[in-house]
Amino acid sequence: MIVTRFAPSPNGSLHLGHAYSAIRAHDLARQAHGRFLLRIEDIDGARSKAELAGEFRADLHWLGLEWEEVAPQSSRIAAYEAAAARLRDMGLLYPCACTRSEIAEAATATGPDGPVYPGTCRGAAIDTDRPVAWRLDVRAALEQTGPLTWLDELAGEQQARPDLAGDVVLIRKDASTPASYHLAATLDDAADGVTLVTRGRDLFAATHIHCLIQALLELPVPHWHHHALLLDSGGRKLAKRRGSPSLADRRLAGEDGHALADALRRGELPAGIVLDEGLHIHA
Ligand code: GLU
């Protein structure tokens, strides 16, 4: 059975790009008589706004989608901590006290998430009584798993290259956001039984890391469907601050959500919006 999901973060209102992604995941599940899940990714305690979850449901309903909602990330913290403890016991996590600016200064490479962490704290004696992040020792992890591959339905089989992102953070320094996106989303997709992870190509490179985490924690391995992104005419991701109205703005202005969803399905985009078919693939 195909299980897809839409996993928005309630940090800001949804826009057309989210609608496109949700419709994609919904339709892929429906065409296969599968399940379509909604998961609220409210792991970021400082940025999450509780009221947005209700707005998101109203937006999806307006688009004519039906879904099963699963537990939000804020209720799954114990599972993230247990997984991190297991990786720590395997000797694959190390504490890091570096600040963002120290990393930017020391980095010599740029990866999919920005400056690649140069491994400053790997093997160093770091005082864990003060706030520290816990990083995955990617090289040591790959030695345990051996080479990995993963399958994108659109782009085909991929050789996993988690090394390109460097030693990513799995447990964050900031106590209001205990687990990183990489750890939380990977564990949740496994816990929710997701078989086809559907999301935009901007997250293509993240999958290299997710597939390593899956191998280390012996999680089931889904397939992926990284779809093209909707961009504004300047080639930038849609954002309200750049004049792209949110779904809630459109809904409250009385626009027909079902008609909008059908237009997106046909690839008919509102003026000034383009579908970027270019590959944002770091590998
Ligand atoms: N929560 C992420 C976002 O809103 C999506 C994560 C995912 O689909 O894996 O960008």
CSV table of C-alpha atoms and ligand atoms in Angstrom, one decimal, residues 5 7-9 18 39 41 181 185 189 197-199 203 210, ligand 1:
chain,number,residue,atom,x,y,z
A,5,ARG,CA,2.4,12.6,3.4
A,7,ALA,CA,4.5,17.6,6.3
A,8,PRO,CA,4.3,21.4,6.7
A,9,SER,CA,6.1,23.4,9.3
A,18,HIS,CA,2.8,24.0,-0.6
A,39,ARG,CA,1.9,15.7,9.7
A,41,GLU,CA,6.3,19.5,11.8
A,181,TYR,CA,14.8,18.2,10.8
A,185,ALA,CA,11.5,13.7,9.7
A,189,ASP,CA,8.3,8.8,8.1
A,197,VAL,CA,8.2,10.5,0.6
A,198,THR,CA,6.8,13.3,-1.7
A,199,ARG,CA,8.3,16.7,-1.4
A,203,LEU,CA,15.0,18.7,-0.2
A,210,HIS,CA,18.0,10.5,5.7
B,1,GLU,N1,8.6,20.4,7.2
B,1,GLU,C1,9.3,20.6,6.0
B,1,GLU,C2,8.9,21.9,5.4
B,1,GLU,O1,7.9,22.5,5.7
B,1,GLU,C3,9.0,19.6,5.0
B,1,GLU,C4,9.8,18.4,5.3
B,1,GLU,C5,9.6,17.2,4.3
B,1,GLU,O2,8.7,17.2,3.5
B,1,GLU,O3,10.4,16.3,4.4
B,1,GLU,O4,9.7,22.5,4.6
